[in-house]
PDB file of C-alpha atoms in Angstrom:
ATOM      1  CA  MET A   1      88.937  61.095  83.886  1.00 38.00           C
ATOM      2  CA  THR A   2      87.766  64.265  84.908  1.00 50.00           C
ATOM      3  CA  ALA A   3      88.884  66.610  82.723  1.00 64.00           C
ATOM      4  CA  HIS A   4      91.477  69.778  83.992  1.00 78.00           C
ATOM      5  CA  ARG A   5      89.610  72.798  84.506  1.00 88.00           C
ATOM      6  CA  PRO A   6      91.072  75.248  86.279  1.00 94.00           C
ATOM      7  CA  HIS A   7      89.614  77.528  89.276  1.00 96.00           C
ATOM      8  CA  ARG A   8      87.725  80.291  87.287  1.00 96.00           C
ATOM      9  CA  ILE A   9      87.401  84.151  89.025  1.00 97.00           C
ATOM     10  CA  VAL A  10      85.736  86.035  87.883  1.00 97.00           C
ATOM     11  CA  PHE A  11      85.187  89.594  88.523  1.00 95.00           C
ATOM     12  CA  ALA A  12      82.010  90.988  88.131  1.00 91.00           C
ATOM     13  CA  ASN A  13      79.718  94.583  89.118  1.00 86.00           C
ATOM     14  CA  GLU A  14      77.543  96.027  87.025  1.00 80.00           C
ATOM     15  CA  LYS A  15      79.098  99.689  88.310  1.00 78.00           C
ATOM     16  CA  GLY A  16      81.216 100.666  87.016  1.00 77.00           C
ATOM     17  CA  GLY A  17      84.544 102.640  88.192  1.00 80.00           C
ATOM     18  CA  THR A  18      85.390 100.169  91.117  1.00 82.00           C
ATOM     19  CA  GLY A  19      88.582  99.209  90.093  1.00 84.00           C
ATOM     20  CA  LYS A  20      87.063  95.468  88.594  1.00 90.00           C
ATOM     21  CA  SER A  21      90.125  95.697  86.344  1.00 93.00           C
ATOM     22  CA  THR A  22      92.658  97.368  88.019  1.00 91.00           C
ATOM     23  CA  THR A  23      91.844  94.345  90.500  1.00 93.00           C
ATOM     24  CA  ALA A  24      92.031  91.629  87.946  1.00 95.00           C
ATOM     25  CA  VAL A  25      95.179  91.867  86.581  1.00 96.00           C
ATOM     26  CA  HIS A  26      96.962  92.975  90.117  1.00 95.00           C
ATOM     27  CA  VAL A  27      95.337  89.654  91.089  1.00 96.00           C
ATOM     28  CA  ALA A  28      96.547  87.746  88.159  1.00 97.00           C
ATOM     29  CA  VAL A  29     100.164  88.951  88.391  1.00 96.00           C
ATOM     30  CA  ALA A  30     100.407  88.669  92.031  1.00 95.00           C
ATOM     31  CA  LEU A  31      99.058  84.134  91.011  1.00 96.00           C
ATOM     32  CA  ALA A  32     101.446  84.622  87.749  1.00 96.00           C
ATOM     33  CA  TYR A  33     104.857  85.562  90.748  1.00 94.00           C
ATOM     34  CA  LYS A  34     103.425  83.088  92.723  1.00 93.00           C
ATOM     35  CA  GLY A  35     104.179  80.182  90.209  1.00 94.00           C
ATOM     36  CA  ALA A  36     100.400  79.751  89.181  1.00 95.00           C
ATOM     37  CA  ARG A  37     100.191  79.401  85.210  1.00 96.00           C
ATOM     38  CA  VAL A  38      97.422  82.003  84.509  1.00 97.00           C
ATOM     39  CA  ALA A  39      95.339  82.876  81.063  1.00 98.00           C
ATOM     40  CA  ALA A  40      92.187  85.374  81.386  1.00 98.00           C
ATOM     41  CA  ILE A  41      89.518  86.700  79.356  1.00 98.00           C
ATOM     42  CA  ASP A  42      88.220  89.971  78.734  1.00 98.00           C
ATOM     43  CA  LEU A  43      84.202  90.270  77.938  1.00 97.00           C
ATOM     44  CA  ASP A  44      84.013  93.938  77.827  1.00 94.00           C
ATOM     45  CA  HIS A  45      85.592  94.059  74.103  1.00 92.00           C
ATOM     46  CA  ARG A  46      84.222  98.334  74.082  1.00 91.00           C
ATOM     47  CA  GLN A  47      86.945  98.849  76.200  1.00 91.00           C
ATOM     48  CA  ARG A  48      89.157  95.825  76.383  1.00 95.00           C
ATOM     49  CA  THR A  49      90.875  97.428  80.187  1.00 95.00           C
ATOM     50  CA  MET A  50      92.593  94.453  80.882  1.00 97.00           C
ATOM     51  CA  HIS A  51      93.636  93.321  77.610  1.00 97.00           C
ATOM     52  CA  ARG A  52      95.375  96.845  77.050  1.00 97.00           C
ATOM     53  CA  TYR A  53      97.128  96.675  80.233  1.00 97.00           C
ATOM     54  CA  PHE A  54      98.511  92.874  79.569  1.00 97.00           C
ATOM     55  CA  GLU A  55      99.287  93.896  75.719  1.00 97.00           C
ATOM     56  CA  ASN A  56     101.204  97.031  77.112  1.00 97.00           C
ATOM     57  CA  ARG A  57     103.077  94.797  79.548  1.00 97.00           C
ATOM     58  CA  VAL A  58     104.299  92.614  76.765  1.00 97.00           C
ATOM     59  CA  GLU A  59     105.271  96.072  74.715  1.00 97.00           C
ATOM     60  CA  THR A  60     107.181  97.006  77.846  1.00 96.00           C
ATOM     61  CA  GLU A  61     108.666  93.241  78.450  1.00 97.00           C
ATOM     62  CA  GLN A  62     110.309  94.194  74.305  1.00 97.00           C
ATOM     63  CA  ARG A  63     111.073  97.745  74.987  1.00 96.00           C
ATOM     64  CA  ARG A  64     113.619  96.731  78.327  1.00 95.00           C
ATOM     65  CA  GLY A  65     114.522  93.219  77.066  1.00 96.00           C
ATOM     66  CA  ILE A  66     112.923  91.624  79.927  1.00 95.00           C
ATOM     67  CA  ALA A  67     110.667  89.248  81.254  1.00 95.00           C
ATOM     68  CA  LEU A  68     107.767  89.503  83.376  1.00 96.00           C
ATOM     69  CA  PRO A  69     105.258  86.864  84.990  1.00 96.00           C
ATOM     70  CA  GLY A  70     102.046  87.548  83.621  1.00 95.00           C
ATOM     71  CA  ALA A  71      98.649  86.221  82.155  1.00 96.00           C
ATOM     72  CA  HIS A  72      97.878  85.563  78.084  1.00 96.00           C
ATOM     73  CA  CYS A  73      94.641  87.227  77.227  1.00 97.00           C
ATOM     74  CA  GLU A  74      92.176  87.030  74.469  1.00 97.00           C
ATOM     75  CA  VAL A  75      89.570  89.590  73.925  1.00 97.00           C
ATOM     76  CA  PHE A  76      86.196  87.634  73.831  1.00 97.00           C
ATOM     77  CA  SER A  77      83.539  89.946  71.380  1.00 94.00           C
ATOM     78  CA  ASP A  78      80.379  87.282  70.749  1.00 94.00           C
ATOM     79  CA  THR A  79      77.614  86.714  71.782  1.00 93.00           C
ATOM     80  CA  SER A  80      77.298  83.242  72.536  1.00 96.00           C
ATOM     81  CA  GLU A  81      77.621  81.399  75.542  1.00 95.00           C
ATOM     82  CA  GLN A  82      78.786  78.307  74.364  1.00 96.00           C
ATOM     83  CA  ARG A  83      81.179  79.708  72.182  1.00 97.00           C
ATOM     84  CA  LEU A  84      82.532  81.643  74.941  1.00 97.00           C
ATOM     85  CA  GLU A  85      83.390  78.367  77.039  1.00 96.00           C
ATOM     86  CA  VAL A  86      84.634  76.828  73.977  1.00 97.00           C
ATOM     87  CA  LEU A  87      87.579  79.665  73.964  1.00 97.00           C
ATOM     88  CA  ALA A  88      87.260  78.816  77.752  1.00 97.00           C
ATOM     89  CA  GLU A  89      88.353  75.741  77.800  1.00 96.00           C
ATOM     90  CA  LYS A  90      90.726  76.232  75.184  1.00 96.00           C
ATOM     91  CA  LEU A  91      92.846  78.835  76.960  1.00 96.00           C
ATOM     92  CA  GLY A  92      92.224  77.002  81.089  1.00 94.00           C
ATOM     93  CA  ARG A  93      93.625  73.403  79.047  1.00 93.00           C
ATOM     94  CA  GLU A  94      97.467  74.648  80.061  1.00 92.00           C
ATOM     95  CA  ALA A  95      95.984  77.272  82.911  1.00 96.00           C
ATOM     96  CA  ASP A  96      95.886  76.739  87.061  1.00 96.00           C
ATOM     97  CA  PHE A  97      93.445  79.925  87.146  1.00 97.00           C
ATOM     98  CA  LEU A  98      91.772  81.560  84.143  1.00 98.00           C
ATOM     99  CA  ILE A  99      90.732  85.386  84.801  1.00 98.00           C
ATOM    100  CA  PHE A 100      87.258  86.884  83.511  1.00 98.00           C
ATOM    101  CA  ASP A 101      86.844  90.723  83.101  1.00 96.00           C
ATOM    102  CA  THR A 102      83.548  91.786  83.229  1.00 95.00           C
ATOM    103  CA  PRO A 103      81.751  95.032  81.699  1.00 92.00           C
ATOM    104  CA  GLY A 104      80.326  97.523  83.761  1.00 87.00           C
ATOM    105  CA  ARG A 105      76.900  96.578  83.386  1.00 86.00           C
ATOM    106  CA  ASP A 106      74.306  94.745  82.859  1.00 84.00           C
ATOM    107  CA  ASP A 107      75.202  91.677  80.474  1.00 89.00           C
ATOM    108  CA  PRO A 108      74.435  88.152  79.885  1.00 91.00           C
ATOM    109  CA  LEU A 109      78.241  86.586  78.961  1.00 94.00           C
ATOM    110  CA  ALA A 110      78.947  88.712  82.157  1.00 91.00           C
ATOM    111  CA  ARG A 111      75.529  86.670  84.396  1.00 89.00           C
ATOM    112  CA  HIS A 112      77.206  83.302  82.121  1.00 91.00           C
ATOM    113  CA  ALA A 113      80.701  84.027  83.526  1.00 93.00           C
ATOM    114  CA  ALA A 114      79.408  84.751  87.102  1.00 89.00           C
ATOM    115  CA  THR A 115      77.224  82.575  87.512  1.00 87.00           C
ATOM    116  CA  GLU A 116      80.090  79.446  86.845  1.00 90.00           C
ATOM    117  CA  ALA A 117      82.413  81.242  89.063  1.00 93.00           C
ATOM    118  CA  ASP A 118      84.776  79.336  91.435  1.00 93.00           C
ATOM    119  CA  THR A 119      85.856  82.663  92.901  1.00 96.00           C
ATOM    120  CA  LEU A 120      83.379  85.569  92.003  1.00 95.00           C
ATOM    121  CA  VAL A 121      84.752  88.716  93.107  1.00 95.00           C
ATOM    122  CA  THR A 122      82.657  92.124  93.085  1.00 91.00           C
ATOM    123  CA  PRO A 123      84.193  95.142  93.996  1.00 89.00           C
ATOM    124  CA  LEU A 124      82.799  97.560  95.423  1.00 86.00           C
ATOM    125  CA  ASN A 125      83.549 101.192  96.139  1.00 83.00           C
ATOM    126  CA  ASP A 126      82.596 101.789 100.096  1.00 78.00           C
ATOM    127  CA  SER A 127      79.700 104.356  99.371  1.00 80.00           C
ATOM    128  CA  PHE A 128      75.865 103.074  99.513  1.00 81.00           C
ATOM    129  CA  VAL A 129      75.432 104.355  95.745  1.00 81.00           C
ATOM    130  CA  ASP A 130      77.373 100.890  95.261  1.00 83.00           C
ATOM    131  CA  PHE A 131      76.060  98.927  98.214  1.00 83.00           C
ATOM    132  CA  ASP A 132      72.981  99.639  95.793  1.00 84.00           C
ATOM    133  CA  LEU A 133      73.606  97.028  93.332  1.00 83.00           C
ATOM    134  CA  ILE A 134      73.310  93.989  95.981  1.00 83.00           C
ATOM    135  CA  GLY A 135      71.071  95.872  98.217  1.00 84.00           C
ATOM    136  CA  GLN A 136      68.968  98.257  99.518  1.00 83.00           C
ATOM    137  CA  VAL A 137      69.240 100.127 102.934  1.00 80.00           C
ATOM    138  CA  ASP A 138      66.721 101.890 104.895  1.00 76.00           C
ATOM    139  CA  ALA A 139      66.853 105.506 104.614  1.00 73.00           C
ATOM    140  CA  GLU A 140      66.814 106.317 108.332  1.00 74.00           C
ATOM    141  CA  THR A 141      68.215 103.237 110.069  1.00 76.00           C
ATOM    142  CA  PHE A 142      70.723 102.209 107.202  1.00 75.00           C
ATOM    143  CA  LYS A 143      69.289  98.275 107.933  1.00 80.00           C
ATOM    144  CA  VAL A 144      68.986  96.388 104.910  1.00 82.00           C
ATOM    145  CA  ARG A 145      65.007  95.873 102.869  1.00 82.00           C
ATOM    146  CA  ARG A 146      65.859  94.015 100.613  1.00 83.00           C
ATOM    147  CA  LEU A 147      68.495  92.154  98.226  1.00 84.00           C
ATOM    148  CA  SER A 148      68.605  94.004  94.809  1.00 85.00           C
ATOM    149  CA  PHE A 149      68.364  91.994  91.149  1.00 83.00           C
ATOM    150  CA  TYR A 150      72.309  90.990  91.209  1.00 83.00           C
ATOM    151  CA  ALA A 151      72.506  89.987  95.324  1.00 86.00           C
ATOM    152  CA  GLU A 152      69.412  87.552  93.950  1.00 85.00           C
ATOM    153  CA  LEU A 153      70.899  85.852  90.781  1.00 84.00           C
ATOM    154  CA  ILE A 154      73.987  84.873  92.766  1.00 85.00           C
ATOM    155  CA  TRP A 155      71.647  83.572  95.197  1.00 84.00           C
ATOM    156  CA  GLU A 156      70.176  81.745  92.577  1.00 82.00           C
ATOM    157  CA  ALA A 157      72.947  80.742  91.104  1.00 81.00           C
ATOM    158  CA  ARG A 158      74.373  79.575  94.220  1.00 81.00           C
ATOM    159  CA  ILE A 159      72.128  77.264  94.473  1.00 80.00           C
ATOM    160  CA  LYS A 160      72.130  75.630  91.191  1.00 76.00           C
ATOM    161  CA  ARG A 161      75.560  75.299  91.663  1.00 76.00           C
ATOM    162  CA  SER A 162      75.377  73.958  94.708  1.00 74.00           C
ATOM    163  CA  LYS A 163      73.868  70.385  92.918  1.00 70.00           C
ATOM    164  CA  ALA A 164      76.567  70.456  90.378  1.00 67.00           C
ATOM    165  CA  THR A 165      78.712  70.402  93.033  1.00 65.00           C
ATOM    166  CA  VAL A 166      77.805  67.287  94.226  1.00 62.00           C
ATOM    167  CA  GLU A 167      76.801  65.645  90.494  1.00 64.00           C
ATOM    168  CA  GLN A 168      79.800  67.317  88.724  1.00 64.00           C
ATOM    169  CA  GLN A 169      82.190  67.375  91.781  1.00 65.00           C
ATOM    170  CA  ARG A 170      82.141  70.891  91.132  1.00 70.00           C
ATOM    171  CA  ARG A 171      83.833  73.353  93.929  1.00 75.00           C
ATOM    172  CA  GLU A 172      81.349  75.233  95.605  1.00 83.00           C
ATOM    173  CA  MET A 173      81.222  78.638  95.108  1.00 88.00           C
ATOM    174  CA  ASP A 174      82.876  81.552  96.710  1.00 93.00           C
ATOM    175  CA  TRP A 175      81.571  85.437  96.212  1.00 92.00           C
ATOM    176  CA  VAL A 176      83.612  87.472  97.459  1.00 94.00           C
ATOM    177  CA  VAL A 177      82.559  91.544  97.684  1.00 90.00           C
ATOM    178  CA  VAL A 178      86.156  93.566  98.158  1.00 91.00           C
ATOM    179  CA  ARG A 179      85.931  97.151  99.398  1.00 88.00           C
ATOM    180  CA  ASN A 180      87.991  99.504  97.174  1.00 81.00           C
ATOM    181  CA  ARG A 181      88.505 103.219  97.983  1.00 68.00           C
ATOM    182  CA  THR A 182      87.697 103.049 101.827  1.00 57.00           C
ATOM    183  CA  GLY A 183      90.547 105.597 102.459  1.00 55.00           C
ATOM    184  CA  TYR A 184      88.386 108.318 100.912  1.00 53.00           C
ATOM    185  CA  THR A 185      85.487 107.220 103.195  1.00 54.00           C
ATOM    186  CA  GLU A 186      83.831 109.462 105.415  1.00 65.00           C
ATOM    187  CA  ALA A 187      84.809 107.379 108.999  1.00 72.00           C
ATOM    188  CA  ARG A 188      80.979 107.303 110.075  1.00 76.00           C
ATOM    189  CA  ASN A 189      79.784 106.003 106.258  1.00 77.00           C
ATOM    190  CA  MET A 190      82.298 103.528 105.900  1.00 79.00           C
ATOM    191  CA  GLN A 191      80.830 101.945 110.096  1.00 83.00           C
ATOM    192  CA  ARG A 192      77.351 102.493 107.823  1.00 84.00           C
ATOM    193  CA  ILE A 193      78.304 100.143 105.434  1.00 84.00           C
ATOM    194  CA  GLU A 194      80.623  97.561 107.678  1.00 85.00           C
ATOM    195  CA  ARG A 195      77.730  96.930 109.633  1.00 85.00           C
ATOM    196  CA  ALA A 196      75.217  96.713 106.101  1.00 85.00           C
ATOM    197  CA  LEU A 197      77.590  94.360 104.220  1.00 86.00           C
ATOM    198  CA  THR A 198      77.786  92.352 107.357  1.00 87.00           C
ATOM    199  CA  GLU A 199      74.541  91.635 108.392  1.00 86.00           C
ATOM    200  CA  LEU A 200      73.919  91.310 104.282  1.00 85.00           C
ATOM    201  CA  SER A 201      76.775  88.645 103.890  1.00 84.00           C
ATOM    202  CA  LYS A 202      74.709  86.993 106.891  1.00 84.00           C
ATOM    203  CA  ARG A 203      71.636  86.760 104.528  1.00 82.00           C
ATOM    204  CA  VAL A 204      73.488  86.278 101.161  1.00 83.00           C
ATOM    205  CA  GLY A 205      76.605  84.179 102.514  1.00 84.00           C
ATOM    206  CA  PHE A 206      79.231  86.351 100.986  1.00 89.00           C
ATOM    207  CA  ARG A 207      82.343  87.321 102.432  1.00 91.00           C
ATOM    208  CA  VAL A 208      83.445  90.627 102.498  1.00 89.00           C
ATOM    209  CA  THR A 209      87.399  91.217 102.464  1.00 91.00           C
ATOM    210  CA  ALA A 210      89.814  94.396 102.575  1.00 87.00           C
ATOM    211  CA  GLY A 211      90.470  95.761  98.590  1.00 85.00           C
ATOM    212  CA  LEU A 212      92.651  98.262  97.087  1.00 85.00           C
ATOM    213  CA  SER A 213      92.816 102.357  98.323  1.00 82.00           C
ATOM    214  CA  GLU A 214      92.308 104.777  95.983  1.00 71.00           C
ATOM    215  CA  ARG A 215      95.607 106.047  94.409  1.00 74.00           C
ATOM    216  CA  VAL A 216      97.105 107.419  91.618  1.00 79.00           C
ATOM    217  CA  ILE A 217     100.440 105.041  90.974  1.00 82.00           C
ATOM    218  CA  TYR A 218      97.182 102.871  89.218  1.00 85.00           C
ATOM    219  CA  ARG A 219      96.498 104.925  86.623  1.00 86.00           C
ATOM    220  CA  GLU A 220     100.346 105.191  86.411  1.00 88.00           C
ATOM    221  CA  LEU A 221     100.885 102.189  86.325  1.00 91.00           C
ATOM    222  CA  PHE A 222      98.936 101.326  83.201  1.00 94.00           C
ATOM    223  CA  PRO A 223     100.462 102.744  80.339  1.00 95.00           C
ATOM    224  CA  SER A 224     103.556 100.242  80.443  1.00 95.00           C
ATOM    225  CA  GLY A 225     101.563  97.214  81.678  1.00 96.00           C
ATOM    226  CA  LEU A 226     103.733  97.333  85.151  1.00 94.00           C
ATOM    227  CA  THR A 227     102.668  96.644  89.128  1.00 93.00           C
ATOM    228  CA  LEU A 228     102.822  97.459  92.315  1.00 90.00           C
ATOM    229  CA  LEU A 229     104.861  93.631  92.085  1.00 92.00           C
ATOM    230  CA  ASP A 230     107.234  94.103  89.642  1.00 92.00           C
ATOM    231  CA  LYS A 231     109.729  95.131  91.935  1.00 85.00           C
ATOM    232  CA  GLY A 232     113.002  96.273  90.506  1.00 84.00           C
ATOM    233  CA  HIS A 233     111.272  97.796  87.255  1.00 88.00           C
ATOM    234  CA  LEU A 234     109.412 100.996  89.436  1.00 85.00           C
ATOM    235  CA  GLY A 235     112.200 103.055  90.351  1.00 78.00           C
ATOM    236  CA  ASP A 236     111.969 104.579  93.677  1.00 76.00           C
ATOM    237  CA  LEU A 237     109.282 103.814  95.637  1.00 70.00           C
ATOM    238  CA  GLY A 238     107.592 106.014  97.802  1.00 73.00           C
ATOM    239  CA  THR A 239     105.849 104.484 101.605  1.00 76.00           C
ATOM    240  CA  SER A 240     102.305 105.092 100.380  1.00 76.00           C
ATOM    241  CA  HIS A 241     103.573 102.739  97.053  1.00 80.00           C
ATOM    242  CA  LEU A 242     104.725  99.901  99.631  1.00 83.00           C
ATOM    243  CA  VAL A 243     101.491 100.529 101.664  1.00 85.00           C
ATOM    244  CA  ALA A 244      99.634  99.985  98.913  1.00 86.00           C
ATOM    245  CA  ARG A 245     101.767  97.146  97.731  1.00 88.00           C
ATOM    246  CA  GLN A 246     100.733  95.495 101.430  1.00 89.00           C
ATOM    247  CA  GLU A 247      97.279  95.444 100.726  1.00 90.00           C
ATOM    248  CA  LEU A 248      97.447  94.157  97.468  1.00 91.00           C
ATOM    249  CA  ARG A 249      99.257  91.485  99.200  1.00 91.00           C
ATOM    250  CA  GLN A 250      96.353  90.850 102.008  1.00 92.00           C
ATOM    251  CA  LEU A 251      93.532  91.445  99.344  1.00 93.00           C
ATOM    252  CA  VAL A 252      95.308  88.289  97.483  1.00 93.00           C
ATOM    253  CA  MET A 253      95.636  86.204 100.862  1.00 93.00           C
ATOM    254  CA  GLY A 254      91.679  87.620 101.365  1.00 94.00           C
ATOM    255  CA  LEU A 255      91.049  85.825  98.239  1.00 95.00           C
ATOM    256  CA  ASN A 256      92.002  82.151  99.442  1.00 94.00           C
ATOM    257  CA  LEU A 257      93.080  81.177  96.198  1.00 94.00           C
ATOM    258  CA  PRO A 258      93.902  76.998  95.758  1.00 91.00           C
ATOM    259  CA  ILE A 259      97.529  77.501  94.776  1.00 86.00           C
ATOM    260  CA  PRO A 260      99.212  73.933  93.054  1.00 79.00           C
ATOM    261  CA  SER A 261     100.907  72.499  94.833  1.00 72.00           C
ATOM    262  CA  SER A 262     103.422  72.154  91.893  1.00 64.00           C
ATOM    263  CA  ALA A 263     103.701  76.020  91.223  1.00 61.00           C
ATOM    264  CA  GLU A 264     106.934  77.511  93.107  1.00 52.00           C
ATOM    265  CA  ALA A 265     106.942  80.960  94.321  1.00 49.00           C
ATOM    266  CA  ILE A 266     109.523  82.521  91.369  1.00 46.00           C
ATOM    267  CA  LEU A 267     108.595  86.090  93.023  1.00 42.00           C
ATOM    268  CA  GLU A 268     108.553  86.960  96.265  1.00 46.00           C
ATOM    269  CA  VAL A 269     105.491  88.737  96.599  1.00 45.00           C
ATOM    270  CA  ALA A 270     105.718  91.239  99.278  1.00 41.00           C
TER     271      ALA A 270
END
């Protein structure tokens, strides 16, 4: 009998400031709102952004006397891949999804988590500074010249994973590049980035989906641990907030995650 293994979603990017932790928390809460059981591991033991977000969420629940869907989150501050897998196995026993938030830097455990992902999510800001993480472009034509080290790492991991897919009945890795903060990108530059991403996606095999725009609301929500999905607890929402909620809904749909048939939506994510 095959042991239960939750679907692993790893948010990984060796560059900081791409909205990685914010995206991870919102996806986790969105899945919880759909009735899925969600656990999370914060691998960035220095910043602990995801873990702090869920701590703030619990404090808000206690202060207001309310119950909010969320995720049990633990920080992993060790350096051992084996001990990380022990924690992942422990948290995953009662979870449908296990979410990893990784540091915005080159980190051995982040690499390990990425190679073990069922869904690998790489948030990028719409700039060639961030694009350089996965590929280098020609200065004149903006065509992709070569893969970056990170893209080569994931490419090799997917080759190894293809063997495990057959031998161990593992899922194939789905690599999704999420374009965050597109609203502040100049139109011509956005088109160049889109062409470069399309070209590179064909070579490496990732998918591209729209992410979250830069909005003050995300920074404002952090102290309370609330998310855009917590209708009824946010007060009056403006039009920009409603648009942001729709962006999040489209992002979750774009990730194409396997929602268990046993999960029943407890609130509409809209």
